[in-house]
JSON list of C-alpha atoms in Angstrom, two decimals:
[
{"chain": "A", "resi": 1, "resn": "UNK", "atom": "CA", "xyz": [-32.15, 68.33, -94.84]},
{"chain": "A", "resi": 2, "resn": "UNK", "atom": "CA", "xyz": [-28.50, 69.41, -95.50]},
{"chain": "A", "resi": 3, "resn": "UNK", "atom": "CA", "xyz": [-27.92, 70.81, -91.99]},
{"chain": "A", "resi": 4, "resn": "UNK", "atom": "CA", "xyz": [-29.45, 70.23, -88.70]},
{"chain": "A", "resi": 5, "resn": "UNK", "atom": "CA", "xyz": [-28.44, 72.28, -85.56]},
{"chain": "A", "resi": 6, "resn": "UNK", "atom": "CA", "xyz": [-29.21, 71.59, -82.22]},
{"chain": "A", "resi": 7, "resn": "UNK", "atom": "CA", "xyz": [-27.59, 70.85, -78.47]},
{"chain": "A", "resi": 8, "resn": "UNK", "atom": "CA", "xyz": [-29.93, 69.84, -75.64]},
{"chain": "A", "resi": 9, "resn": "UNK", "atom": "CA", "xyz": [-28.82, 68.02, -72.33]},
{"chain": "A", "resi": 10, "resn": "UNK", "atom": "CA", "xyz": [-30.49, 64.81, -71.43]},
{"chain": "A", "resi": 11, "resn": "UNK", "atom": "CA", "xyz": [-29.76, 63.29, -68.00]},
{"chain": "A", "resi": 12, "resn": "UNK", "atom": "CA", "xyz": [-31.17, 60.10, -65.82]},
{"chain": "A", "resi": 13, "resn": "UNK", "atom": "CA", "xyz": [-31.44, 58.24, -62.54]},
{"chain": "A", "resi": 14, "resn": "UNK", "atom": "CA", "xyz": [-32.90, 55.43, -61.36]},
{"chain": "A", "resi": 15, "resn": "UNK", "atom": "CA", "xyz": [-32.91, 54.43, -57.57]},
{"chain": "A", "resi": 16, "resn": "UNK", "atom": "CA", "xyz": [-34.25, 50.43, -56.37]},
{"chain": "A", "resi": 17, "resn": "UNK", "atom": "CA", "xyz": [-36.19, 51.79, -52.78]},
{"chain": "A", "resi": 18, "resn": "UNK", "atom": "CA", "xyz": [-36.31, 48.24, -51.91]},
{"chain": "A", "resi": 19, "resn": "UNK", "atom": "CA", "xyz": [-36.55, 44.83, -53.87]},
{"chain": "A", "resi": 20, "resn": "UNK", "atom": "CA", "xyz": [-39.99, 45.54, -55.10]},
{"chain": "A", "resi": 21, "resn": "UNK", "atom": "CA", "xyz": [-39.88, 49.02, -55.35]},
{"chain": "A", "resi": 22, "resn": "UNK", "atom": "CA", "xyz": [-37.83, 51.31, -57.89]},
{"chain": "A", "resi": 23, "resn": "UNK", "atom": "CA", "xyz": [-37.72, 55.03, -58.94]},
{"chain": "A", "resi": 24, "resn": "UNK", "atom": "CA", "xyz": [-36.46, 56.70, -61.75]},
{"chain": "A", "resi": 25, "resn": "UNK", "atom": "CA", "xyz": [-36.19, 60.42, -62.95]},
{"chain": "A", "resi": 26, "resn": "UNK", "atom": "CA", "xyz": [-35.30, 61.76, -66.57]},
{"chain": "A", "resi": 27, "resn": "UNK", "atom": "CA", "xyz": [-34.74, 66.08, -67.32]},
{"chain": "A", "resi": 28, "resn": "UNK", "atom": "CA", "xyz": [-34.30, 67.50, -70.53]},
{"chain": "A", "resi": 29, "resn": "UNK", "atom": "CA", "xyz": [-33.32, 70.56, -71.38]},
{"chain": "A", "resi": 30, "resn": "UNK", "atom": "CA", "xyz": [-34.65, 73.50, -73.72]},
{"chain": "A", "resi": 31, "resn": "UNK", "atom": "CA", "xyz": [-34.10, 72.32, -77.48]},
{"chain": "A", "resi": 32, "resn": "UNK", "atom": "CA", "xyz": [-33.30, 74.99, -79.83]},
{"chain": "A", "resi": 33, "resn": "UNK", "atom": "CA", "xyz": [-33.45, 73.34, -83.26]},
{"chain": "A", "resi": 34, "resn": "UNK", "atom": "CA", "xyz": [-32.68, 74.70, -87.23]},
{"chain": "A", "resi": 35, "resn": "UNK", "atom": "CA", "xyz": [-32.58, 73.01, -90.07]},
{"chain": "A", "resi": 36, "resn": "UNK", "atom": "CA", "xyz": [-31.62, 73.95, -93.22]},
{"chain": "A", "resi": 37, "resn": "UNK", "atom": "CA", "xyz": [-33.10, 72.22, -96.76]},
{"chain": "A", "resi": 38, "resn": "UNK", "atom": "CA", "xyz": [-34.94, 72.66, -100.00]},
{"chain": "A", "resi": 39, "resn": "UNK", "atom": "CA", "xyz": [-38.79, 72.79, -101.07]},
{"chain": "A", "resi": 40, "resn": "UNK", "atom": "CA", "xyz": [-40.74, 73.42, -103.68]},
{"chain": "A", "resi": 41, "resn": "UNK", "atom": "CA", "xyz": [-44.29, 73.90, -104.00]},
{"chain": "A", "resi": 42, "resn": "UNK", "atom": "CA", "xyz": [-46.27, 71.72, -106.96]},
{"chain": "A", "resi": 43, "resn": "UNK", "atom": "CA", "xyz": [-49.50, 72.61, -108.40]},
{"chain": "A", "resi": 44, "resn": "UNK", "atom": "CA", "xyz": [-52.42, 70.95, -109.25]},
{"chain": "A", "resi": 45, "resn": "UNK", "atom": "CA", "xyz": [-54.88, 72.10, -111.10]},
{"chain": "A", "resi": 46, "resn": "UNK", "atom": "CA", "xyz": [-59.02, 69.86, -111.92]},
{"chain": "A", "resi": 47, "resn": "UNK", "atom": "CA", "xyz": [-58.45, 69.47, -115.45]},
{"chain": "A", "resi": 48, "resn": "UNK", "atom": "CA", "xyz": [-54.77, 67.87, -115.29]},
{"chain": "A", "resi": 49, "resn": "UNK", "atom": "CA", "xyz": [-54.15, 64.45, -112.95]},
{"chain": "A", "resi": 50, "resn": "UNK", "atom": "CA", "xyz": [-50.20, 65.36, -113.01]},
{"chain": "A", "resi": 51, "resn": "UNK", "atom": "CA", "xyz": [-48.68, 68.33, -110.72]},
{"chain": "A", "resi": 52, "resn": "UNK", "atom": "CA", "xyz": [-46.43, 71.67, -111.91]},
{"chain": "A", "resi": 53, "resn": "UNK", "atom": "CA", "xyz": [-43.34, 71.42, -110.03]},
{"chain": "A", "resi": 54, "resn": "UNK", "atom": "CA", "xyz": [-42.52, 75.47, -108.59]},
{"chain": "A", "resi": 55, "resn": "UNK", "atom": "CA", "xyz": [-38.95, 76.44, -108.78]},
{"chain": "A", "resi": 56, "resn": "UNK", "atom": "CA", "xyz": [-36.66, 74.78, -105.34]},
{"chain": "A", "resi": 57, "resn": "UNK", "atom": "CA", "xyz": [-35.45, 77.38, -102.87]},
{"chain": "A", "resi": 58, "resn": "UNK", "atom": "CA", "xyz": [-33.58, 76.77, -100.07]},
{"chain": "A", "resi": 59, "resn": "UNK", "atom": "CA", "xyz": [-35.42, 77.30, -96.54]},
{"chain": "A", "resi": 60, "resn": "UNK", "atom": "CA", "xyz": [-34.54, 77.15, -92.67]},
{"chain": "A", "resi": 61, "resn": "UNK", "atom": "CA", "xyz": [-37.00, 76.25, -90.14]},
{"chain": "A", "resi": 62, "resn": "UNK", "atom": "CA", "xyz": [-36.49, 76.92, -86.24]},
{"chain": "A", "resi": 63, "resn": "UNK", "atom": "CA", "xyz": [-38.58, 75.77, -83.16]},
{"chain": "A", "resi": 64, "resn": "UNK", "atom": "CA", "xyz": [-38.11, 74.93, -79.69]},
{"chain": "A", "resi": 65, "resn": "UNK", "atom": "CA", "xyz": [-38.50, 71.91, -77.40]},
{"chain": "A", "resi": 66, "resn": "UNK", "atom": "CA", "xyz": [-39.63, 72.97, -74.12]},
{"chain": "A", "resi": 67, "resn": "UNK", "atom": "CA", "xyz": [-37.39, 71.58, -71.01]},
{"chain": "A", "resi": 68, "resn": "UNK", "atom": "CA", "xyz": [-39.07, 68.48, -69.14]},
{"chain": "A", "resi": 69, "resn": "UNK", "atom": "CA", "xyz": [-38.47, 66.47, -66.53]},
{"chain": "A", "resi": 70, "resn": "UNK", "atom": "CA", "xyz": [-40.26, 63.01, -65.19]},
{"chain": "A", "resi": 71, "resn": "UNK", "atom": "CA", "xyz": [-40.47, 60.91, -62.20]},
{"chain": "A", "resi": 72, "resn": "UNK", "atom": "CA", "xyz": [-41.57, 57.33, -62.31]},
{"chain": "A", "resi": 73, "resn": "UNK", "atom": "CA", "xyz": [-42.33, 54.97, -59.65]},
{"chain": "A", "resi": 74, "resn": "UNK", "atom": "CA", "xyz": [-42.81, 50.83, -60.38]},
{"chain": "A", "resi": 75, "resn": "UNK", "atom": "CA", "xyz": [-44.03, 48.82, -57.78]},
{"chain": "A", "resi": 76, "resn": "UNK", "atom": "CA", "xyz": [-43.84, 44.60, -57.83]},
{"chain": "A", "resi": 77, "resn": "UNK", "atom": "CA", "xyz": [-47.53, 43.86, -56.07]},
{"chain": "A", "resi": 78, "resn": "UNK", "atom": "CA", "xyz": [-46.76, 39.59, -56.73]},
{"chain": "A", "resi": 79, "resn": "UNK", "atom": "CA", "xyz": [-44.75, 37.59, -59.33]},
{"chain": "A", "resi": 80, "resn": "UNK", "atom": "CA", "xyz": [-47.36, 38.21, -61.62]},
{"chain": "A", "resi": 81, "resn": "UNK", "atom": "CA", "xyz": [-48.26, 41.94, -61.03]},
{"chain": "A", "resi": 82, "resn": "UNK", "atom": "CA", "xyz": [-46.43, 45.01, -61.44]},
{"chain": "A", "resi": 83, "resn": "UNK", "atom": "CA", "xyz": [-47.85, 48.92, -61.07]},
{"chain": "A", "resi": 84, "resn": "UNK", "atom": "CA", "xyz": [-46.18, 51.56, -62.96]},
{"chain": "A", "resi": 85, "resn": "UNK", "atom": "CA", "xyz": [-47.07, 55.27, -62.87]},
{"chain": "A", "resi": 86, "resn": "UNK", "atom": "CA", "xyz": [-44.96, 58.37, -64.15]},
{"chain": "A", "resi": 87, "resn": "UNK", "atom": "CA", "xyz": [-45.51, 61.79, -63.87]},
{"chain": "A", "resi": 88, "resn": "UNK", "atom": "CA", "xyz": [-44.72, 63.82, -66.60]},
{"chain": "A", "resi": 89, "resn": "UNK", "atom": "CA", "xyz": [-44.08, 67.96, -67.03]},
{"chain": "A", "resi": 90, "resn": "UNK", "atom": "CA", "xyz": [-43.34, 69.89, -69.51]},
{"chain": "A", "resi": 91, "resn": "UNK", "atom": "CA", "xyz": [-42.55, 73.84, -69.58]},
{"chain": "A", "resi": 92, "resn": "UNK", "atom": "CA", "xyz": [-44.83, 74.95, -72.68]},
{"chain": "A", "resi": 93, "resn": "UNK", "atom": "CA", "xyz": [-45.45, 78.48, -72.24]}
]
């Protein structure tokens, strides 16, 4: 890749509810990405074990991240257990 564009915010909190119990929550926002490189297609063909190489071009390629935000709980049970559970969404339309 020669150049990559992209600008997304990413922001977090966490909050301790008590000693045993913590929460935390994470957004992200809408990623538009491009990137700009070089391909080039190859051939093969049954009768030959060794590929053509195609002429390189140059080629950009765009997509989108959807925004998504968590929330995540973590809750000490005893000194030897711990419960953890995060919910998770994610604006794919």
């Amino acid at each position: 890749l020669r150049d990559t564009q992209y600008l997304a915010v990413r922001l977090g909190a966490q909050y301790q509810l008590s000693e045993d119990t913590q929460l935390g929550f994470t957004y992200r926002s809408e990623v538009n990405f491009a990137a700009e490189g070089d391909f080039a297609a190859f051939t093969h063909t049954a009768t030959s074990q060794n590929a053509i190489a195609g002429a390189a071009s140059s080629a950009t390629v765009h997509t989108t991240l959807p925004m998504a935000a968590t929330f995540g709980v973590s809750h000490k049970l005893n000194e030897d257990w711990r419960v953890m559970s995060e919910l998770a969404w994610t604006q794919y339309s």
